[in-house]
Every structure is written in C-alpha cells, then in structure tokens.
Coordinates of C-alpha atoms in Angstrom, one line a residue:
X1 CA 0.0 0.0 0.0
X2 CA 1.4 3.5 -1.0
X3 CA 1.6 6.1 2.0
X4 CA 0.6 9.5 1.2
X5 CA 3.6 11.1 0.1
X6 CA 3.6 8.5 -2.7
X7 CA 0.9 11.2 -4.1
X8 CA 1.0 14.6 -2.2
X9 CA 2.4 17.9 -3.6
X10 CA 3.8 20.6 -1.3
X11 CA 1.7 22.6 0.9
X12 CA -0.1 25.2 -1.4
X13 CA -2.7 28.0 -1.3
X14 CA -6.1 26.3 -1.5
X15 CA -9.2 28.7 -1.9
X16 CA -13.3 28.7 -2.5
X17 CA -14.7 30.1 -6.1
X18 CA -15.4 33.5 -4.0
X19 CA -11.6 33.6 -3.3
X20 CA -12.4 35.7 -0.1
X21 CA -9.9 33.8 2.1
X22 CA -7.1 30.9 1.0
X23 CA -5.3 28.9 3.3
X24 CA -2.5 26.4 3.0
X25 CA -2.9 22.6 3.2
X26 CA -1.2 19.7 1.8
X27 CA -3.1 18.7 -1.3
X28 CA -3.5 14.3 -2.0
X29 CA -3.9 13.7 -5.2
X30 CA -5.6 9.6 -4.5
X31 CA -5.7 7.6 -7.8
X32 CA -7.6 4.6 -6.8
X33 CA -10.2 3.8 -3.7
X34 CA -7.4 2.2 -2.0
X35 CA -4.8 5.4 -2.4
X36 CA -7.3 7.0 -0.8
X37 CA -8.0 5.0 1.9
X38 CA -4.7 5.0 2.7
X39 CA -4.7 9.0 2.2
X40 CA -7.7 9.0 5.1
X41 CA -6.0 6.7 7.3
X42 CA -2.4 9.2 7.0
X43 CA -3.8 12.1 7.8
X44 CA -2.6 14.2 10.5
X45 CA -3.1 16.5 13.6
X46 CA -5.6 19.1 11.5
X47 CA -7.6 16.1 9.3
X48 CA -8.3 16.0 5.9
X49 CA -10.9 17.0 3.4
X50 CA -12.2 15.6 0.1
X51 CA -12.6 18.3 -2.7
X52 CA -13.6 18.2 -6.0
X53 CA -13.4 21.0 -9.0
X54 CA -13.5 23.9 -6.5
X55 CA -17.1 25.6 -7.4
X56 CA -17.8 26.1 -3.8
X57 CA -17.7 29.5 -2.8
X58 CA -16.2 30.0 0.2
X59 CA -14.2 27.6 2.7
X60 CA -16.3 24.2 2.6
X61 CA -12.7 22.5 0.7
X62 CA -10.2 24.3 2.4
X63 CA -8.4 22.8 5.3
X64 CA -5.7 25.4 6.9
X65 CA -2.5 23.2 8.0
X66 CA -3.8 20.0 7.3
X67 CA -5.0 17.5 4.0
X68 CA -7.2 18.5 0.9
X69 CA -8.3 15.1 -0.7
X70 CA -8.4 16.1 -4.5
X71 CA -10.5 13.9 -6.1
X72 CA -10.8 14.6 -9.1
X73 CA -8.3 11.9 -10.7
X74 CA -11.3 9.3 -9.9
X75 CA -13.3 10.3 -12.4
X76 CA -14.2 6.7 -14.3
X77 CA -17.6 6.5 -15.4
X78 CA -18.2 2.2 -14.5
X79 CA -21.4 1.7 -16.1
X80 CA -24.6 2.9 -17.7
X81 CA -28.2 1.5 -17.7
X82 CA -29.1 3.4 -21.6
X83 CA -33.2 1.7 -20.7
X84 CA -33.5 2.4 -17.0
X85 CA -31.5 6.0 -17.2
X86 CA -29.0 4.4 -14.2
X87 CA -25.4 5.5 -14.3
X88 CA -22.7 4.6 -12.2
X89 CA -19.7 6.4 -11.6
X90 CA -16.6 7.8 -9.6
X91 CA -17.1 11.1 -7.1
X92 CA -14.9 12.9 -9.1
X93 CA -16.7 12.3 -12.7
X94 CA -18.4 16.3 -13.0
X95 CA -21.6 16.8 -14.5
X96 CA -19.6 18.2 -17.6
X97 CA -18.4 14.7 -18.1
X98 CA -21.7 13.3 -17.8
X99 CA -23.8 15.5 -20.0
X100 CA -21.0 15.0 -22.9
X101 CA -21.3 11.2 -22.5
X102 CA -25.0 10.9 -21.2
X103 CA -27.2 13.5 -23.8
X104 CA -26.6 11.2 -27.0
X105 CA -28.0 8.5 -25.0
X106 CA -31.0 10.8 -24.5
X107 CA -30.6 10.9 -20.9
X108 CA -29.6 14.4 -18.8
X109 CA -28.2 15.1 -15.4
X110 CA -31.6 15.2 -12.7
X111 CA -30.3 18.5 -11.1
X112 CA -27.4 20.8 -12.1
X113 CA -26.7 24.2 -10.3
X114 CA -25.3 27.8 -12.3
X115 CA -22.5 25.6 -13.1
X116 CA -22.2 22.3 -14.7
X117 CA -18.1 22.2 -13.2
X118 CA -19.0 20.1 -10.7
X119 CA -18.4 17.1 -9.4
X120 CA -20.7 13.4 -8.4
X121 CA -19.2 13.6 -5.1
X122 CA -19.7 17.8 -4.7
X123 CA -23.1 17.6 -5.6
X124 CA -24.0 14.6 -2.8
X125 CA -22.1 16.6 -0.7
X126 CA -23.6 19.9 -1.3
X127 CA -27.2 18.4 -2.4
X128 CA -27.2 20.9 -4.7
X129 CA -30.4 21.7 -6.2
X130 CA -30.8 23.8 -9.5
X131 CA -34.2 25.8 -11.3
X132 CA -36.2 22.6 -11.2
X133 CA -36.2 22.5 -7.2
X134 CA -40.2 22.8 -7.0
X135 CA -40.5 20.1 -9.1
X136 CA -37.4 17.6 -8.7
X137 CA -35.8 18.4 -5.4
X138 CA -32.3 17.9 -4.8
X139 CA -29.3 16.2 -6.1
X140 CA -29.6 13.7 -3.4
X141 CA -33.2 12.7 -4.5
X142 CA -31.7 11.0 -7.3
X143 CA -29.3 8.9 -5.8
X144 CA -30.1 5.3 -5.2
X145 CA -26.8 4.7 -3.4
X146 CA -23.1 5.9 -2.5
X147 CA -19.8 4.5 -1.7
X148 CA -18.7 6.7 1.3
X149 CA -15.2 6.0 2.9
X150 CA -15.4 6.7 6.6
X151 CA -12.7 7.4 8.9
X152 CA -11.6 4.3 10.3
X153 CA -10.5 3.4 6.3
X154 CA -13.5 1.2 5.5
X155 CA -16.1 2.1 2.8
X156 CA -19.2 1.4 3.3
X157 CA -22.5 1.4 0.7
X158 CA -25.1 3.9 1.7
X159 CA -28.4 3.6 0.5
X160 CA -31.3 6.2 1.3
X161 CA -33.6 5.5 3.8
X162 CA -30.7 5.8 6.3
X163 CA -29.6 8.1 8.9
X164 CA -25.7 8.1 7.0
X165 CA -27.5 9.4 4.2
X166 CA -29.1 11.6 5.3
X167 CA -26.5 13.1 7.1
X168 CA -23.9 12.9 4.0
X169 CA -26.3 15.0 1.6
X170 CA -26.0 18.1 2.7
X171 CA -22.8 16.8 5.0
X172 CA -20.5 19.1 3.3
X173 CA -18.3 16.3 3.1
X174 CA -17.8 15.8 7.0
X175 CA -18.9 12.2 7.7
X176 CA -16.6 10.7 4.6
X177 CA -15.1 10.7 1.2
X178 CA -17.9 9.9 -1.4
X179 CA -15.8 7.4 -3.6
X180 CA -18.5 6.5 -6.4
X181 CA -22.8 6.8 -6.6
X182 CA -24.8 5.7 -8.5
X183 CA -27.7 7.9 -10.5
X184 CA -30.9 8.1 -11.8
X185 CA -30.8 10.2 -14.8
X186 CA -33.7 12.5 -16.9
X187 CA -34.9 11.4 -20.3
X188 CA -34.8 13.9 -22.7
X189 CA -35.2 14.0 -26.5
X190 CA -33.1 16.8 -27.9
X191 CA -30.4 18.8 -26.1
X192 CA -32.5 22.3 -26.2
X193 CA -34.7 23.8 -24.3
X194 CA -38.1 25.1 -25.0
X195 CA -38.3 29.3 -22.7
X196 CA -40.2 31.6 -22.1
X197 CA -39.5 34.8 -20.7
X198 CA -41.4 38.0 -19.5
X199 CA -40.2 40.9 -17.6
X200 CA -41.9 41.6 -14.0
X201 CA -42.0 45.1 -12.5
X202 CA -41.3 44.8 -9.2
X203 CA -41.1 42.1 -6.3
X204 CA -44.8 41.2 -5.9
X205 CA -45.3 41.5 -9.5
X206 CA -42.7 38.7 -9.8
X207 CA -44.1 36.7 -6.7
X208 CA -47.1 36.3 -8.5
X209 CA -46.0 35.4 -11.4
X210 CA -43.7 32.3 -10.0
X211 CA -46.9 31.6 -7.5
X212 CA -49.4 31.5 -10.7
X213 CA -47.5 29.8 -13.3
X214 CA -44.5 27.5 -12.0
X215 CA -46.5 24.5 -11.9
X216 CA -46.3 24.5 -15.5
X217 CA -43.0 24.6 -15.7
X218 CA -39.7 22.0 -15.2
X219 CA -37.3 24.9 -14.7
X220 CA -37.6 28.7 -13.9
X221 CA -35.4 31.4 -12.6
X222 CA -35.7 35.3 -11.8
X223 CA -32.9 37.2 -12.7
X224 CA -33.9 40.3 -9.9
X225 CA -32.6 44.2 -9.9
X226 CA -31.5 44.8 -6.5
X227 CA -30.5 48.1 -7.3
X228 CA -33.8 49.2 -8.5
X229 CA -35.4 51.4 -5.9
X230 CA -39.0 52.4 -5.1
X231 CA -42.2 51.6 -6.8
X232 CA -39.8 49.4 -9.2
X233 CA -38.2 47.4 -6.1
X234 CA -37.2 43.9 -7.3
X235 CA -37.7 44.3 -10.7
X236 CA -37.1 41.3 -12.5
X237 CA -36.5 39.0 -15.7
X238 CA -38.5 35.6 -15.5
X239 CA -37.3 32.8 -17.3
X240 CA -38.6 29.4 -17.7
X241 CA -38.6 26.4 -19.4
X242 CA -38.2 22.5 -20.2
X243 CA -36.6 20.2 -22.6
X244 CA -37.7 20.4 -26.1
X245 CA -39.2 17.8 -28.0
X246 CA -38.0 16.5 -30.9
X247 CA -41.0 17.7 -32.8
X248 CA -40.4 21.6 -31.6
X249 CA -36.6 21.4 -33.7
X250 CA -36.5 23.1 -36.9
X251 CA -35.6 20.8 -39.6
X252 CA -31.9 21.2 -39.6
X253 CA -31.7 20.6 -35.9
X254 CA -33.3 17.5 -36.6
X255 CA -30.7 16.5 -38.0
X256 CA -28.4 15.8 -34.5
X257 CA -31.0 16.4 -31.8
X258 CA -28.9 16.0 -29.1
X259 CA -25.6 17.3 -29.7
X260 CA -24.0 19.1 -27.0
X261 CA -21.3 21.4 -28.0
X262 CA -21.5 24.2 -24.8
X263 CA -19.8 27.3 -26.4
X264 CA -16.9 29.4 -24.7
X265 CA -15.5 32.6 -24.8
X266 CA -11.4 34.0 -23.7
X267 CA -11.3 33.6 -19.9
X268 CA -11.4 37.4 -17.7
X269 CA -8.3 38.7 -17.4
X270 CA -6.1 37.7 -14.3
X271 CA -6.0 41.2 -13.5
X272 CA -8.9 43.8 -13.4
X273 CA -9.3 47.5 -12.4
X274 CA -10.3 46.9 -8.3
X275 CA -13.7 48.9 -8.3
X276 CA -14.9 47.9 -11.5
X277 CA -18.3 46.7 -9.8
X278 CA -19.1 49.7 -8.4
X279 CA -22.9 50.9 -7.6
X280 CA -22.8 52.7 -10.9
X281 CA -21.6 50.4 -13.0
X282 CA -23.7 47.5 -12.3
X283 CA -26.4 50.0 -11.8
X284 CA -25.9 50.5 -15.8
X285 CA -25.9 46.9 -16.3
X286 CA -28.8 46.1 -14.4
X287 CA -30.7 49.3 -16.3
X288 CA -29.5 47.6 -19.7
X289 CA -29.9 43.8 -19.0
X290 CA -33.7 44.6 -17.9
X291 CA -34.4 46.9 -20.5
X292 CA -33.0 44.4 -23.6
X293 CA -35.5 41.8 -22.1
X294 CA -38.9 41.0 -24.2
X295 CA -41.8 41.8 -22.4
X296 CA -43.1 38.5 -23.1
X297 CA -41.5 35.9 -25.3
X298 CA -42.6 32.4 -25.5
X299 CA -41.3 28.7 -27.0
X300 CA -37.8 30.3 -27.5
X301 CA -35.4 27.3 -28.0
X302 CA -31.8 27.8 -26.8
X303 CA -29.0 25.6 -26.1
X304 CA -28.8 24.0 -22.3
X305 CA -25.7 25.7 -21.7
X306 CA -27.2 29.0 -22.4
X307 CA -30.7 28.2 -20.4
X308 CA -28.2 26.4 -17.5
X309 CA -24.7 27.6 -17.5
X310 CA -24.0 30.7 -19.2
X311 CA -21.1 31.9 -16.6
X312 CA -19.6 28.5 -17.3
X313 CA -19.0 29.8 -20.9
X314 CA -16.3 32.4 -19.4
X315 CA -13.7 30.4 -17.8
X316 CA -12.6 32.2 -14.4
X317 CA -15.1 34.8 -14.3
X318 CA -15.1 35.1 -10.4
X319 CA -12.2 37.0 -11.4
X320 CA -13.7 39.8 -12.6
X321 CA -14.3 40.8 -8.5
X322 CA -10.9 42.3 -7.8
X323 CA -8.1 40.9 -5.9
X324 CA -10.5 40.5 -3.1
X325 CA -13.2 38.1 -4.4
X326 CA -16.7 38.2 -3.8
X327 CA -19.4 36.8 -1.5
X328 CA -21.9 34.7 -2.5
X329 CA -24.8 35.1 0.0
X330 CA -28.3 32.8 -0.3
X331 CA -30.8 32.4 1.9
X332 CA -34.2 30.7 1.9
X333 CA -37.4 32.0 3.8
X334 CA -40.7 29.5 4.0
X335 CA -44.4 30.2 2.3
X336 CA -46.0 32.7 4.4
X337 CA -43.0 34.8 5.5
X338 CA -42.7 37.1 2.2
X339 CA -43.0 40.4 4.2
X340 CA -39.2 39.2 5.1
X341 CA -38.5 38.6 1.6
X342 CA -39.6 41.9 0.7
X343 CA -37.6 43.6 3.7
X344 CA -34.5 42.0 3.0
X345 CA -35.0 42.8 -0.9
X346 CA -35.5 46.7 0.5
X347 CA -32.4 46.6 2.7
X348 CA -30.1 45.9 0.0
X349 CA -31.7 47.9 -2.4
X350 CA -31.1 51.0 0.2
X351 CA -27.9 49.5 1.4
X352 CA -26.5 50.1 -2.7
X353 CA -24.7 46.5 -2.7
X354 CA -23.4 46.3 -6.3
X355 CA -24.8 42.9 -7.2
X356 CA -25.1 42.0 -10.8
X357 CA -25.6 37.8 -10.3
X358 CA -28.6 37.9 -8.0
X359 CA -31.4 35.2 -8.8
X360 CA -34.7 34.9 -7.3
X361 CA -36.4 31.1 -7.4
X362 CA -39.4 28.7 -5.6
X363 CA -38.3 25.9 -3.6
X364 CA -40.8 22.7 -3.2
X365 CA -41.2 19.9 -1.0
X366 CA -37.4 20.1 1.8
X367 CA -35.1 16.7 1.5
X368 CA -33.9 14.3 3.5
X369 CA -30.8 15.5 4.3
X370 CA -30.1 16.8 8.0
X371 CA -28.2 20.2 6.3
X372 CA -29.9 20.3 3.2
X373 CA -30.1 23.7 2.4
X374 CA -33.9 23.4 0.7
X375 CA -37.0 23.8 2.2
X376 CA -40.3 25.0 0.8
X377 CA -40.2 28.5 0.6
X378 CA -38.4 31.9 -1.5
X379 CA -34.7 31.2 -2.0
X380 CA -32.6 34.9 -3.4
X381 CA -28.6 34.3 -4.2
X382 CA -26.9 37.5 -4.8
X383 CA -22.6 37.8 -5.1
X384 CA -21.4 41.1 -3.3
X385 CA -17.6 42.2 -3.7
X386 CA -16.0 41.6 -0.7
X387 CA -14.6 45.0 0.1
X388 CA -18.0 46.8 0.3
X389 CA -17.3 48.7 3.2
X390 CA -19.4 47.0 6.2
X391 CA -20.5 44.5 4.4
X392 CA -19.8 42.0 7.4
X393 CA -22.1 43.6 9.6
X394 CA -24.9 44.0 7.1
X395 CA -24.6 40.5 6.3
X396 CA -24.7 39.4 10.1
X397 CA -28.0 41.4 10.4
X398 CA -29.9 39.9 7.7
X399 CA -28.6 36.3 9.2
X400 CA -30.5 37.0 12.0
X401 CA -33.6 38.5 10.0
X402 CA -33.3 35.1 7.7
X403 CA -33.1 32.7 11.0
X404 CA -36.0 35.1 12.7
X405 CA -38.3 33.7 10.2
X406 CA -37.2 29.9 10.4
X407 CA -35.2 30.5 7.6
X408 CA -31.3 29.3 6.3
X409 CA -28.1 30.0 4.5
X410 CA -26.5 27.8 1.8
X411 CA -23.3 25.9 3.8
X412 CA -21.8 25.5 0.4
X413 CA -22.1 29.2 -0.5
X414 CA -20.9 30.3 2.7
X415 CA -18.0 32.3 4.0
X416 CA -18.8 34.0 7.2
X417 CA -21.9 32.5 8.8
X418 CA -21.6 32.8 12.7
X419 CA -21.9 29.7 14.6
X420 CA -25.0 31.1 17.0
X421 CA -26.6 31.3 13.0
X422 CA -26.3 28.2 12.2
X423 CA -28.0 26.6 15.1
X424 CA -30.9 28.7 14.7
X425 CA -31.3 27.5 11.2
X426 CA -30.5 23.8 11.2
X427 CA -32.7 21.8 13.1
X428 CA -31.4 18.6 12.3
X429 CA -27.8 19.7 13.4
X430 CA -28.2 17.9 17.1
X431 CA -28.5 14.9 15.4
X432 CA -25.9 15.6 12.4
X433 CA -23.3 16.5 15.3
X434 CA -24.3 13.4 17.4
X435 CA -23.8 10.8 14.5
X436 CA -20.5 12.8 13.2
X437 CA -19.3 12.3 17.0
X438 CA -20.2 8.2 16.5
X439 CA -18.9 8.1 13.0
X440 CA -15.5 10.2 13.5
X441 CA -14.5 10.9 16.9
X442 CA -10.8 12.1 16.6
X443 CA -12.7 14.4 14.1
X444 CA -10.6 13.2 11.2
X445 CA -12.5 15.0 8.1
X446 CA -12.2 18.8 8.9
X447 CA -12.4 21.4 6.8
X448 CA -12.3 25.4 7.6
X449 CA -15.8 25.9 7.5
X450 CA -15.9 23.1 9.9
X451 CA -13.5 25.0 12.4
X452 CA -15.3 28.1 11.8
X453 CA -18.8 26.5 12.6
X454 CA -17.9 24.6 15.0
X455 CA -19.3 21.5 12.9

C-alpha cells in the first residue's frame, strides 16, 4: 500500500470560487479507492478533506494546515443503464463529463446548479439543487446509493432511507469521502430547451407570477434588480422552461437532436481594475440587462448551456471581483414569510450592494438531508464584492432576519456565517453532530468551515 507522500504535492494556497480567504494545506492527489484510503487513514493532527473542482464559494474544501483530498483523478464512469437512465460512476466524474457522455443517450443530469463544473461527489455533498427545485428536489433525491469511505478506512454502501444518508447530503463532506454513486438520470429528446421569458415590475409583481404559473413549468429562474429602488423594487427578468421535444426542432436541428457542444468565450483577465463593480456600474448593467428583455416571449429554443450555464461559458469569471473576491450570499425563507423577503430585498436595495448575479427562485417539497439547504419557501442568491465597506455587519444582520423567520443560508455558498446562526437554522444539526461524533470521533474530516462553525 502506498503512504501519502507517494501522491501529495507541497503545501499550497487552497481557496473557495469567492476567493475571499485561502489557506495552506497539503493537497493528496488519490488515484484509486485504495490510495485514498490510505490518504484518510495518513492524515494528521488538523484532518483531511475531500474536494472536487473547486465551485464552492467559500471555505467548505479548504483545510488550513492539514490535508485536501483532490478527487478529481477518480473520475471513471463504470457503467450505464441506456433503458432504465442508471449511471454509475466515480465522485470525481463532473456533470460536464456526464452530460457529454450521457445526452446522445437521450438521458440528462436530474439536477445541475449555475455551473455544470462540478463534481458526483460535490453535488452529494452539497445536495445541490438547481431551477427545477419545485419540481425535482435535490441532487440527493436521485441517488439510489453511494460508496462513502469513513474514517476508520473502511467504505461502506449507503443507501437512502438511512440516517448516514441523510447526514452525508448536505454533509458538506464531513462524515466521509464519497468514492462513487450511482444515479438516476432524466430522459430527454433533444439537447434544447423550449423558454419563455417575460419581464416583471417589481417584487410582488414577480411573486405572483412564479406563484401563478410554476407548476407548469420544469425549470424557472428570476434574474432580480436589486439596485432598482421604489415603486420598481425587485424588478425582474423571468425565465422558464423544459426540454424540447423532438418535434419543436427546426428541420436542420433535426438533424443531430442531441448534440452538446457548450460554447466558450477568452477567460477574464487575471488582473482587473479593483472597483470595477461599483454601484454605478452594475447599476448601468442592471438598467440595460432589464431593458433588452422582451416583455413576453414564448417557445424560445436555446442551447442548455445557455438556459443552464452561461457563466460557465467564461472560464474564471469570479475573477472579474478584484483581488478581493466576492461573497456569495443565499438564503431561503418559508411560504408565508414574504414580508421578510420583501424587507430584505429593500435593505439591499437601500444599502447600494453592487450585485449584478442575484437570482430569485421557488423551492418545493425540503429533503432528507439533516443540512440540506432546501425547504419550501423563496430562495434569493446575490454575489457582493468583498470589500463593500461594512459589508460583514450588514450580512450578520440579515442572518438573524433570515433565521427570525425559520429561515437558512447555503453551507456550500458560505463564508462568514456565525456559529449562533447556524444553530438557529438547522434543526437537524443535534442529530448531524451526534452521528458525526459516532462516525469520526478524533474528528478526522475537517475542513475550515468546519472549524469556523464549529461543525
């Protein structure tokens, strides 16, 4: 059996997408189950966590002074079920991977977030959810069973139903290294989607719209102005959708219905201008990207990356926040409490926060898992630079304005979340801590947001 060195680099800086605060850690690279096994059974005084492409934003994969399990070397794709829509494959496999090898099999991914750069074993851990919340739930939904390596070196098969389960979606990789899963995938008959979009003049306006109408739809989104002020407060762009059938193609399209050839464009620069987001800057973009909107536009096909992933189509755009990086802050707010919806939406409208990538969407029925983020309710994601003067503070306040109205922040979007917060928002986090303590007592998977939680 190898020991770790065998397939370690020196310690180096190891950062969230946000880039708001790296840290040093030794970084595994595992090739096989057993080299990491080994790597989990190695690790030192400050544990070890697993990692995957690096798309959360803030300190979920970091691990100051101790191990970073990168995973992404396992990334074999063992089998595929073409009838039943089943695939089985390593963690580190991302969706990208998938949807490349999956959509000509007429079969797509049954979640994917803003970005499609991430991986099997992220997405468990994360249970990310995407536009099609209200109707498909989470990642973790869809997963009929996982290998999970625990911390005594042993891997174990976890099935749902279970309290390991539960507590590994959502876990944020703290009770193991997901090692492989296995999926239940979407059928689909062409690779486009079939929107429509409308503009919406302020918050309610929007509210009603997404109350009225999302029942019709697979996916939908609000892009929201939270710069706009007064009677237009929370302006917004509504955008929804589903896979096109193979009748809706125009005849050439026909032709190769579900090739997937996700565009790109030159990556940002690795040095911008600090200040370029300023209040009047995005103010102008948000003026322009709500005015160039149709009114009302329906049956619109586009490709998925454009409907899905359109950041993804500018490699290292998070750049394009400064030196400092940016924070990504989302929160979610139950049916019934959309007076705090409309108060938040207010506060940072007054407050100026130069947020261009803020999105507005309805979550259905919660999941399983203990620190799933989801629950039925109003869920608004907005990226603030980093520097905005105060911006701590602010954030703080409206963490105790979310958890007021039984409400929660995203774990794998957070950078600064107190721990007081976090109990106030998870109730299921006795029970995570209690089965972590069973599972892991010499605490061996740590991460920073673990430390800084006290997780």
């Amino acid at each position: 059996m190898p020991d770790a060195d065998t397939f370690t680099e020196p310690a180096e800086p190891v950062t969230g997408w946000g880039r708001t605060a790296p840290t040093v850690a030794r970084v595994l690279r595992p090739r096989s189950y057993e080299e990491a096994a080994e790597a989990v059974r190695a690790c030192g005084a400050r544990g070890g966590i697993a990692r995957g492409l690096g798309r959360a934003y803030g300190d979920a994969a970091q691990n100051a002074g101790g191990d970073v399990l990168d995973m992404t070397a396992l990334a074999r794709i063992r089998s595929i079920d073409a009838e039943a829509g089943v695939v089985v494959c390593d963690a580190g496999v991302s969706l990208h991977r998938l949807m490349e090898v999956l959509l000509p099999l007429g079969w797509f991914v049954p979640v994917t977030p803003g970005t499609r750069y991430v991986t099997v074993g992220g997405a468990i851990g994360a249970d990310i959810h995407g536009k099609n919340h209200h109707v498909s739930g989470s990642f973790g939904r869809h997963v009929r069973a996982f290998d999970l390596l625990t911390a005594d070196g042993t891997i174990r098969t976890v099935v749902p139903g279970t309290d390991l389960f539960d507590a590994t979606t959502g876990g944020m990789g703290l009770t193991g290294v997901i090692l492989s899963a296995t999926v239940q995938l979407l059928p689909v008959e062409t690779s486009l989607m079939s929107v429509d979009t409308e503009r919406a003049a302020d918050l309610d306006d929007l509210m009603a719209r997404l109350t009225a109408n999302d029942h019709g739809y697979r996916y939908s989104v609000a892009w929201i102005d939270l710069l706009a002020r007064g009677a237009a407060t929370g302006r917004a762009v509504l955008t929804r959708g589903d896979h096109a059938p193979y009748d809706a193609l125009p005849r050439r399209a026909r032709r190769d219905p579900l090739a997937f050839r996700p565009g790109r464009l030159p990556a940002a620069p690795a040095l911008l201008p600090e200040g370029l987001l300023s209040r009047a800057t995005v103010g102008l973009f948000n003026e322009l990207w709500y005015r160039k909107a149709p009114r009302h536009r329906t049956g619109e096909l586009q490709r998925l990356s454009a409907f899905f992933h359109p950041l993804d189509g500018v490699p290292h755009w998070n750049r394009v926040y400064g030196r400092g990086g940016f924070v990504q802050y989302q929160f979610v707010v139950g049916y019934g409490r959309e007076d705090t919806l409309r108060r938040i939406v207010r506060r940072i409208a007054r407050r100026g926060c130069p947020s261009f990538l803020a999105v507005l969407k309805r979550f259905g029925e919660g999941d399983p898992g203990w620190l799933s983020f989801p629950m039925p309710g109003w869920t608004l994601a907005l990226d603030i630079p980093a520097g905005l003067s105060g911006l701590g503070t602010f954030l703080d306040e409206l963490d105790e304005e979310v958890a007021g109205a039984g409400g929660r922040v995203y774990l794998a979007k957070d950078s600064r979340l107190r721990p007081d917060a976090l109990r106030a928002m998870y109730p299921r986090l006795p029970d995570f801590l209690a089965l972590r303590a069973e599972l892991d007592p010499r605490a061996v998977f740590t991460s920073d947001l673990s430390r800084r939680l006290s997780l």
